[in-house]
mmCIF file of N, CA, C and O in Angstrom:
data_model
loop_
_atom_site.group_PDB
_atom_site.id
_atom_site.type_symbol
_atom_site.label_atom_id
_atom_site.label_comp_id
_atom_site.label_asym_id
_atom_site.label_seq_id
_atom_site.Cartn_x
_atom_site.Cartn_y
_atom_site.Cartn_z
ATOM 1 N N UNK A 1 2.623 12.442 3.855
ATOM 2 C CA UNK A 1 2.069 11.817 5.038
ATOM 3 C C UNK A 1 0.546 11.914 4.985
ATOM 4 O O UNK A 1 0.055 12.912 4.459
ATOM 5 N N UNK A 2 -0.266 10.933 5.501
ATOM 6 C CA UNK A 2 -1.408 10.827 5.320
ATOM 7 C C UNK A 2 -2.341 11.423 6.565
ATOM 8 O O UNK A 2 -2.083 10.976 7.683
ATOM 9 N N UNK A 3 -3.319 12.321 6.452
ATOM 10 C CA UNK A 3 -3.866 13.073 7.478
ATOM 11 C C UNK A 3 -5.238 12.524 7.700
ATOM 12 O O UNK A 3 -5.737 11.906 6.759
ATOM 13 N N UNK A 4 -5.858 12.645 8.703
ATOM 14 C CA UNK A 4 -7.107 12.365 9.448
ATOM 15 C C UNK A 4 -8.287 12.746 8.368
ATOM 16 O O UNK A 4 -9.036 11.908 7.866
ATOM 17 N N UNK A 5 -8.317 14.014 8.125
ATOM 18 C CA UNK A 5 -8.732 14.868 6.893
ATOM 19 C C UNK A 5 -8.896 14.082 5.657
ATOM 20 O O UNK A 5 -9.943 14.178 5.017
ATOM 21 N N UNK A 6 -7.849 13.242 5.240
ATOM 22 C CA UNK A 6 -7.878 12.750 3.744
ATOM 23 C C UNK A 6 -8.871 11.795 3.534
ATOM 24 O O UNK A 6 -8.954 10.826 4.289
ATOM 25 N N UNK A 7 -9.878 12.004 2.295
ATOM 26 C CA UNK A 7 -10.602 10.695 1.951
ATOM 27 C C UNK A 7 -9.654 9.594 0.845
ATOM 28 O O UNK A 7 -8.527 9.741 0.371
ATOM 29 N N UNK A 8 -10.554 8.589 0.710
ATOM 30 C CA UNK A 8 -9.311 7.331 0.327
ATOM 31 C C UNK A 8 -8.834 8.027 -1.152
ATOM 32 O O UNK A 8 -7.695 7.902 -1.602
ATOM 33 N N UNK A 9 -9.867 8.745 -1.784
ATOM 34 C CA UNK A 9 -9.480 9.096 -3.091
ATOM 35 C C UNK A 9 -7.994 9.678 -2.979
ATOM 36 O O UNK A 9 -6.969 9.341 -3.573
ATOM 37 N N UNK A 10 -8.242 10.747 -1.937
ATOM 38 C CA UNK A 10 -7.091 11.451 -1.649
ATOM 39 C C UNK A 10 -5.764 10.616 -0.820
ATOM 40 O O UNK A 10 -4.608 10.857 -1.166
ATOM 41 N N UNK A 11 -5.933 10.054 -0.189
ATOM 42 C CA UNK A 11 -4.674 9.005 0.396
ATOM 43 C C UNK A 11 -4.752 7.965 -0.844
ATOM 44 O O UNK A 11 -4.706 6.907 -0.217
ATOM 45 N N UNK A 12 -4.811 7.725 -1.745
ATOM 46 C CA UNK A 12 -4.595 7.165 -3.313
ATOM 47 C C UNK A 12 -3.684 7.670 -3.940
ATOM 48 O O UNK A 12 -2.826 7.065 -4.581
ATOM 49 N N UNK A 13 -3.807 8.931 -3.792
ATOM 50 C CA UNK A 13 -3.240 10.318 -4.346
ATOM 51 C C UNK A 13 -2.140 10.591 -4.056
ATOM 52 O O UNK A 13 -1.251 10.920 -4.842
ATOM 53 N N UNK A 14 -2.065 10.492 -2.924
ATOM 54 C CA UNK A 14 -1.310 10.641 -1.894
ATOM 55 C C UNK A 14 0.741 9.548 -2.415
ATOM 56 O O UNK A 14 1.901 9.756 -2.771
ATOM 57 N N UNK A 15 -0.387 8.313 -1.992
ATOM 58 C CA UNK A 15 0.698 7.238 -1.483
ATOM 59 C C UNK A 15 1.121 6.253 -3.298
ATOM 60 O O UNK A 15 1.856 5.297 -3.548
ATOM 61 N N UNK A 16 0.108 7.223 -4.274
ATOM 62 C CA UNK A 16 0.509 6.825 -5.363
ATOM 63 C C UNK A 16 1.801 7.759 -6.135
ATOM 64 O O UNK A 16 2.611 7.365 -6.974
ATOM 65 N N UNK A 17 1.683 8.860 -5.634
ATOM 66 C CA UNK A 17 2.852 9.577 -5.788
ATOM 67 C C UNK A 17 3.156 10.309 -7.615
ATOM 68 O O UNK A 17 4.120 10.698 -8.275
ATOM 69 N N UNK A 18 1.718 10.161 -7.784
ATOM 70 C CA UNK A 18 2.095 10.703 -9.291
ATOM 71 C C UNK A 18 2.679 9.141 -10.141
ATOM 72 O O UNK A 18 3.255 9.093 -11.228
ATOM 73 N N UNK A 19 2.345 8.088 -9.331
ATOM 74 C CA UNK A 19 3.123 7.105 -10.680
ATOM 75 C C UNK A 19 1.577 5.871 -10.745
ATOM 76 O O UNK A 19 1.154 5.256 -9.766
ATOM 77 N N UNK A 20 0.990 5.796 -12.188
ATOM 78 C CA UNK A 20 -0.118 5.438 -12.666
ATOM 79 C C UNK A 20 -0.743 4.144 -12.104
ATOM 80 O O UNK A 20 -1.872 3.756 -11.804
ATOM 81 N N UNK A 21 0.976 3.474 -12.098
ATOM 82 C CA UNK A 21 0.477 1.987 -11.900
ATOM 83 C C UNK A 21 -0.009 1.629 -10.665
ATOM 84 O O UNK A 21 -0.911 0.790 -10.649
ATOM 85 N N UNK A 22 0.475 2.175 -9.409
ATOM 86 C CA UNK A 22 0.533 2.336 -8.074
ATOM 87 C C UNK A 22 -0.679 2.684 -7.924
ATOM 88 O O UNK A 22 -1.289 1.969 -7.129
ATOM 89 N N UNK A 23 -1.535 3.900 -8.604
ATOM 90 C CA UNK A 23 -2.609 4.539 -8.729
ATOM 91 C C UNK A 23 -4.044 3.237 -8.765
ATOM 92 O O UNK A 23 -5.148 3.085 -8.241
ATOM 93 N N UNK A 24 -3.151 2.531 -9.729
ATOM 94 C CA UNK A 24 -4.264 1.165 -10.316
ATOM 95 C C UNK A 24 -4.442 0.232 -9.047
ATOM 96 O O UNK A 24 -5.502 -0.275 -8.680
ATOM 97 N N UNK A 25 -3.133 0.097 -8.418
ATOM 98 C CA UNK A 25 -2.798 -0.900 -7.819
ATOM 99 C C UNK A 25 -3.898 -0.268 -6.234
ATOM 100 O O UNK A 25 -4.924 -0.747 -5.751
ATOM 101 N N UNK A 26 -3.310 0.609 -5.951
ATOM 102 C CA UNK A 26 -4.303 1.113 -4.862
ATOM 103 C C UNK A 26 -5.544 1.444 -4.980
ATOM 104 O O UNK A 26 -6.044 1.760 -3.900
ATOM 105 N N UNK A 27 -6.386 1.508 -6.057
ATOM 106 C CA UNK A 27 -7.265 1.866 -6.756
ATOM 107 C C UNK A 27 -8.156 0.509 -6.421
ATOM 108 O O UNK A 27 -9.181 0.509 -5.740
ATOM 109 N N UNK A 28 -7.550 -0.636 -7.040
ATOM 110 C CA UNK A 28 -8.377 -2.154 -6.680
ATOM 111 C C UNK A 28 -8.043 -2.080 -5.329
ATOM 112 O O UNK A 28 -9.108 -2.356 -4.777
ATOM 113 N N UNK A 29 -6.959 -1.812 -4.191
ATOM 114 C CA UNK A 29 -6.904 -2.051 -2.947
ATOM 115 C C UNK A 29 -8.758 -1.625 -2.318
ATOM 116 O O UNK A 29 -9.596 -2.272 -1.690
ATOM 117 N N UNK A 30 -8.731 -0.522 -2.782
ATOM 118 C CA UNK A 30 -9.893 0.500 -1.841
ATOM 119 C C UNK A 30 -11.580 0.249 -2.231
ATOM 120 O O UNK A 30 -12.643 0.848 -2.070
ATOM 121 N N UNK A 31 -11.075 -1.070 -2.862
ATOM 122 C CA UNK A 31 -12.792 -1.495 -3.601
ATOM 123 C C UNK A 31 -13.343 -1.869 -2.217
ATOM 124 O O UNK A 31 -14.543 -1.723 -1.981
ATOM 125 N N UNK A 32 -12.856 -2.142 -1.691
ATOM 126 C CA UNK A 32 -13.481 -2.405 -0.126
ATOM 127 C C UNK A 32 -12.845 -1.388 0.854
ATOM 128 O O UNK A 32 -11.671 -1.552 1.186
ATOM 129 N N UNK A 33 -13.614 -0.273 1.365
ATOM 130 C CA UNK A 33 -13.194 0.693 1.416
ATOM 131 C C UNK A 33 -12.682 0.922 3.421
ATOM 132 O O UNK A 33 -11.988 1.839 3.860
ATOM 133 N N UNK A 34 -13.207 -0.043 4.110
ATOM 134 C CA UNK A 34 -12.754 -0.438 5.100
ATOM 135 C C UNK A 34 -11.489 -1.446 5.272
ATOM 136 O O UNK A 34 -10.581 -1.087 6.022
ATOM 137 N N UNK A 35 -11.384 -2.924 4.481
ATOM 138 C CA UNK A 35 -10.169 -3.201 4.721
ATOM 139 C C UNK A 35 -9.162 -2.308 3.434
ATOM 140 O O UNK A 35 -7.993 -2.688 3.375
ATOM 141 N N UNK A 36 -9.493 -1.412 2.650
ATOM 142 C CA UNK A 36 -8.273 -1.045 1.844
ATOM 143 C C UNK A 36 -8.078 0.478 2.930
ATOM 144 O O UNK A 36 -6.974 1.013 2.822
ATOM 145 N N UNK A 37 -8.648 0.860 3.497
ATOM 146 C CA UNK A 37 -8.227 1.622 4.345
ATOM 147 C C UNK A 37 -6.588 1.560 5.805
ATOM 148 O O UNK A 37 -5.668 2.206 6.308
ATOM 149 N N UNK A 38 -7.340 0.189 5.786
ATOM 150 C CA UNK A 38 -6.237 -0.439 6.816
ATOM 151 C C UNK A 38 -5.113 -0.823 5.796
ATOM 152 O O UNK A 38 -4.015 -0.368 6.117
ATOM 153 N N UNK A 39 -5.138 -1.699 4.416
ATOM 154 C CA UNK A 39 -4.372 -1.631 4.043
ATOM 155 C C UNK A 39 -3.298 -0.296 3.562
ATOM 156 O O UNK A 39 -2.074 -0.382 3.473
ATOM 157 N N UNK A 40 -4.124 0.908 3.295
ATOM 158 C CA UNK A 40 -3.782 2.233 2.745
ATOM 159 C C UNK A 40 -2.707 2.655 4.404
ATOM 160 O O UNK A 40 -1.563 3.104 4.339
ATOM 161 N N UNK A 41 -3.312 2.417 5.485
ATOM 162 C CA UNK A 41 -1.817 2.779 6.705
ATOM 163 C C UNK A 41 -0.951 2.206 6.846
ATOM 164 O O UNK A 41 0.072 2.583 7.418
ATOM 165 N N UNK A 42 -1.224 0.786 6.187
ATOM 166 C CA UNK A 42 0.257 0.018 6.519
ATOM 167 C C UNK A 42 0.907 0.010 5.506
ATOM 168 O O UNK A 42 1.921 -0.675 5.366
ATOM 169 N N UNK A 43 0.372 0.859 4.534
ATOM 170 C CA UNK A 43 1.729 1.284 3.293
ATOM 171 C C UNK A 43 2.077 2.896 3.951
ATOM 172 O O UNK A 43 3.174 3.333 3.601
ATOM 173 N N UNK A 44 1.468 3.562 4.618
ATOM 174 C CA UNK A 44 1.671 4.535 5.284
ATOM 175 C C UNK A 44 2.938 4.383 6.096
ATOM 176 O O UNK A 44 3.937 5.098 6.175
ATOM 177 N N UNK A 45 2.552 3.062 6.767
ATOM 178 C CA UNK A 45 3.485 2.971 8.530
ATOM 179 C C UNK A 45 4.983 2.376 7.690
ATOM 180 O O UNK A 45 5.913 1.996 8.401
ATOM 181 N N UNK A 46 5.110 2.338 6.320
ATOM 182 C CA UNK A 46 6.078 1.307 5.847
ATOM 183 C C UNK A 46 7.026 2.435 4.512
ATOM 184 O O UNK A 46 8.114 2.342 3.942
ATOM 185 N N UNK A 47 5.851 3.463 4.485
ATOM 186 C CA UNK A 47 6.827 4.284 4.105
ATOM 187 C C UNK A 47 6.744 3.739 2.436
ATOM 188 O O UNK A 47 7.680 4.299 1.866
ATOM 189 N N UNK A 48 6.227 3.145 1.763
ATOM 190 C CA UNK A 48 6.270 2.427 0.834
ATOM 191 C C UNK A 48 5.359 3.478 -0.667
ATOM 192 O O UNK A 48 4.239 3.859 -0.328
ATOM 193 N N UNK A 49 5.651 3.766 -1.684
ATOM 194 C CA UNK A 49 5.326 5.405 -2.272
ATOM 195 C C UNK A 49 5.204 5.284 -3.806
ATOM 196 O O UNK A 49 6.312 5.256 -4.342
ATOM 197 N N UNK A 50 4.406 5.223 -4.459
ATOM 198 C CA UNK A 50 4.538 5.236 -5.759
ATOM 199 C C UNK A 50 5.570 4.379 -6.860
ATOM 200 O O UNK A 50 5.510 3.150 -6.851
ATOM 201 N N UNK A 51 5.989 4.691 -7.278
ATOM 202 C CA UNK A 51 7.032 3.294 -8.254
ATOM 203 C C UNK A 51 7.354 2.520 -6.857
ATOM 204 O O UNK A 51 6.829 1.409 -6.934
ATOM 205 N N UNK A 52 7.783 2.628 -6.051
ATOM 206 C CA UNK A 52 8.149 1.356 -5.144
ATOM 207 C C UNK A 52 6.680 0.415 -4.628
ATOM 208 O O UNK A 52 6.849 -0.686 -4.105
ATOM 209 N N UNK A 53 5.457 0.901 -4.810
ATOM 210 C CA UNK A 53 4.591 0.154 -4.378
ATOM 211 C C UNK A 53 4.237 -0.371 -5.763
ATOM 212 O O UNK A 53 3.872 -1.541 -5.881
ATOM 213 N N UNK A 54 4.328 0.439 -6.817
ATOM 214 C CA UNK A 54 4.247 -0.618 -8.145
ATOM 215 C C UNK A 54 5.190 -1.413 -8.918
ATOM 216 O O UNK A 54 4.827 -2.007 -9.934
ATOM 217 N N UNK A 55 6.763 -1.462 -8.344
ATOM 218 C CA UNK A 55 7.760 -2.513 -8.160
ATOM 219 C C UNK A 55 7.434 -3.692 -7.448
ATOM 220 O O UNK A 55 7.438 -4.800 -7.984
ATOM 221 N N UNK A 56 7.080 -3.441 -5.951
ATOM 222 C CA UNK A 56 6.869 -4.636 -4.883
ATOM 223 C C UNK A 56 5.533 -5.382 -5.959
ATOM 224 O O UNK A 56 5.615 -6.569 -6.273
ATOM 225 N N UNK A 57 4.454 -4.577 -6.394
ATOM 226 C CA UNK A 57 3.387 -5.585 -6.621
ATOM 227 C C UNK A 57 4.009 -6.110 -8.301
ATOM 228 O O UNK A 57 4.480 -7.235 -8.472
ATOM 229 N N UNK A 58 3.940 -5.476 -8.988
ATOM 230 C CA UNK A 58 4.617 -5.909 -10.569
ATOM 231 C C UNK A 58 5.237 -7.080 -10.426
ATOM 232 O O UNK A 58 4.757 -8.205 -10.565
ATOM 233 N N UNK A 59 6.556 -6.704 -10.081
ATOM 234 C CA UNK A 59 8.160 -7.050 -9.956
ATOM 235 C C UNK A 59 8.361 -8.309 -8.779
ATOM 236 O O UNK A 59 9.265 -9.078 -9.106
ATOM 237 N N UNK A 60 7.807 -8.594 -7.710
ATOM 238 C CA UNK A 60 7.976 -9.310 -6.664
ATOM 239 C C UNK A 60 6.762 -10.189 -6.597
ATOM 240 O O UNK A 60 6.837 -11.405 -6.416
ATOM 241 N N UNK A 61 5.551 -9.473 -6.763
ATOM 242 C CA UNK A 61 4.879 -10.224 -6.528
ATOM 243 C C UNK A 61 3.536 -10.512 -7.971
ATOM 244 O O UNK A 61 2.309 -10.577 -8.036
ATOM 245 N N UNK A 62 4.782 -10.615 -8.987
ATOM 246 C CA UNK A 62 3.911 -10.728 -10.369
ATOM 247 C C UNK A 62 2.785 -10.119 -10.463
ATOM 248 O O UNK A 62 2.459 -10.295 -11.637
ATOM 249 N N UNK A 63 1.698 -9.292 -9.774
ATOM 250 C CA UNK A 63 0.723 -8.484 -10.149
ATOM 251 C C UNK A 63 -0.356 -9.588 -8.863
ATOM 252 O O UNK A 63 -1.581 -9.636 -8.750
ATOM 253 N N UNK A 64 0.029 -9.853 -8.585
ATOM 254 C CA UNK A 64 -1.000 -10.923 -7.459
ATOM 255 C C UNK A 64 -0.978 -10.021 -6.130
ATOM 256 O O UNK A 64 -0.103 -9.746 -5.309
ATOM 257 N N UNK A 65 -2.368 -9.673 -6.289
ATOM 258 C CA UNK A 65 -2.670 -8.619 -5.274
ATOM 259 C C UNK A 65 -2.688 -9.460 -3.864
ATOM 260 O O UNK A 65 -1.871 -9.221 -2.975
ATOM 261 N N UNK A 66 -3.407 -10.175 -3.780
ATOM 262 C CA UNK A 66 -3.418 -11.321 -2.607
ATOM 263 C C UNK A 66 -2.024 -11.070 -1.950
ATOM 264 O O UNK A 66 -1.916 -10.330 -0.972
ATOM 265 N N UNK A 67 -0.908 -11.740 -2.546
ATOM 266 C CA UNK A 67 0.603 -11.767 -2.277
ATOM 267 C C UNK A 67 1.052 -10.259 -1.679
ATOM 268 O O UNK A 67 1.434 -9.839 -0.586
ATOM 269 N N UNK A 68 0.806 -9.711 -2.937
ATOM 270 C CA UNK A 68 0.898 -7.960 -2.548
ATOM 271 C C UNK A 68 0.631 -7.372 -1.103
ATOM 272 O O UNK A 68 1.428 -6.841 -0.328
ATOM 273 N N UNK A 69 -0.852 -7.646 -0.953
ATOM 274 C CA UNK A 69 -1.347 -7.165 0.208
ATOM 275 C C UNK A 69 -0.928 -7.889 1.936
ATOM 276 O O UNK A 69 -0.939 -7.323 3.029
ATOM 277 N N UNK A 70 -0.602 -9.263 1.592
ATOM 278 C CA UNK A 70 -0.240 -10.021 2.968
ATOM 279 C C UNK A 70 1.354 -9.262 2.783
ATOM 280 O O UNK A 70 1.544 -8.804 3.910
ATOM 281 N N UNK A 71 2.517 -8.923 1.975
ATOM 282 C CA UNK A 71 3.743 -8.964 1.865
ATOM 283 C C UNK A 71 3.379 -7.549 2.717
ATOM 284 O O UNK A 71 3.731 -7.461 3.893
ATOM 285 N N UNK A 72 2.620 -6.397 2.022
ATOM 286 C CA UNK A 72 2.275 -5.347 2.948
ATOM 287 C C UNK A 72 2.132 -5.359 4.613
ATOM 288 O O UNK A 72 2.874 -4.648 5.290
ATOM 289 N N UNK A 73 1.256 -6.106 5.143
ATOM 290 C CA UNK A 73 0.931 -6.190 6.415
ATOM 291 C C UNK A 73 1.767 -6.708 6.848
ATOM 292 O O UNK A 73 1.976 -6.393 8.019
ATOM 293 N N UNK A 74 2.763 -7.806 6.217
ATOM 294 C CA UNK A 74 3.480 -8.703 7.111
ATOM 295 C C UNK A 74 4.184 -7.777 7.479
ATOM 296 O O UNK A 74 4.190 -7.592 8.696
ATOM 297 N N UNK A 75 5.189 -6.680 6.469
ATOM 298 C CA UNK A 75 6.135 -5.306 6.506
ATOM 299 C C UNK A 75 6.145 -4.380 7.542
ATOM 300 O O UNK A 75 7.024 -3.818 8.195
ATOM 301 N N UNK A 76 4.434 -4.368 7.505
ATOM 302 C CA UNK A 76 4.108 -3.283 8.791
ATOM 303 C C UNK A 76 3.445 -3.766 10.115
ATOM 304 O O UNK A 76 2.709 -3.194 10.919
ATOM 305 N N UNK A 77 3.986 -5.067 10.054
ATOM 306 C CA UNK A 77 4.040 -5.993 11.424
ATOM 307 C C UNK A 77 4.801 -5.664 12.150
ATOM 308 O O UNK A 77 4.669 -5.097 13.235
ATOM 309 N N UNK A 78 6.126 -6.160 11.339
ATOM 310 C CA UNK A 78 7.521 -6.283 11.772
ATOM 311 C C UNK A 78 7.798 -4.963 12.039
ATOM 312 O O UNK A 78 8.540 -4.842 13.013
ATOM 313 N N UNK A 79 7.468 -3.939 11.525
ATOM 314 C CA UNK A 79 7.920 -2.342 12.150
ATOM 315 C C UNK A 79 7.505 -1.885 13.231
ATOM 316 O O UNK A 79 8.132 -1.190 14.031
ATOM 317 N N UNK A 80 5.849 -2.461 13.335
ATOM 318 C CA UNK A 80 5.362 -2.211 14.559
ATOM 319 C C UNK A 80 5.703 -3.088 15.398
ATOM 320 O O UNK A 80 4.985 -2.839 16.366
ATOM 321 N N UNK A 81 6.594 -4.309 15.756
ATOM 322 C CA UNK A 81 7.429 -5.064 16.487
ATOM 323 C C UNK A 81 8.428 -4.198 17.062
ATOM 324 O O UNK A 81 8.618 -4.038 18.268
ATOM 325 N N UNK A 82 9.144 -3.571 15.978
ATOM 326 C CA UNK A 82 10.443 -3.197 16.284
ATOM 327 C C UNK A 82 10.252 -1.332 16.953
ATOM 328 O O UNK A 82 11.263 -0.781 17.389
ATOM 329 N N UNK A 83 9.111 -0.693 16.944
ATOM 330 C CA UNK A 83 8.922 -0.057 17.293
ATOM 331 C C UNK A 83 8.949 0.120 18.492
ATOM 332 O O UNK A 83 9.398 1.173 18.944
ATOM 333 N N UNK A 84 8.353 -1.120 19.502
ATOM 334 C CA UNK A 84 7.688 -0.907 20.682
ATOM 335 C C UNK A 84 8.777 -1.054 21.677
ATOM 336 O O UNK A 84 8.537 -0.923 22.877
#
């Protein structure tokens, strides 16, 4: 779980889970370190963790970060829908 405390290096760290590609993948997320931040909670709020965040981008969404990142937010739309 990601804490108040953590810098992005460390929520990288975190939500990459020890698996490299995920590492890469969140790695280009945080080049912009304000919207990859927001992106970095809504893989938070979605529960989404190392090989499964480098499946969804690989595997689903051929390596197209663009795709990647809207498929993300749309995910942690719908949770925060179903939350309220």
């Amino acid at each position: 779980m990601l804490e108040a405390s953590d810098t992005l290096a460390g929520a990288v760290g975190k939500l990459a889970a020890g698996n490299m590609g995920a590492a890469c993948v969140l790695g280009r997320i945080v080049q912009d370190p304000f919207a990859g931040f927001m992106i970095l909670m809504d893989l938070e709020s979605t529960d989404l963790r190392g090989e499964e965040i480098w499946r969804l981008y690989r595997d689903v969404h051929h390596m197209d970060l663009d795709g990647f990142i809207q498929d993300v937010k749309a995910r942690a739309g719908c949770l925060s829908r179903l939350r309220v």
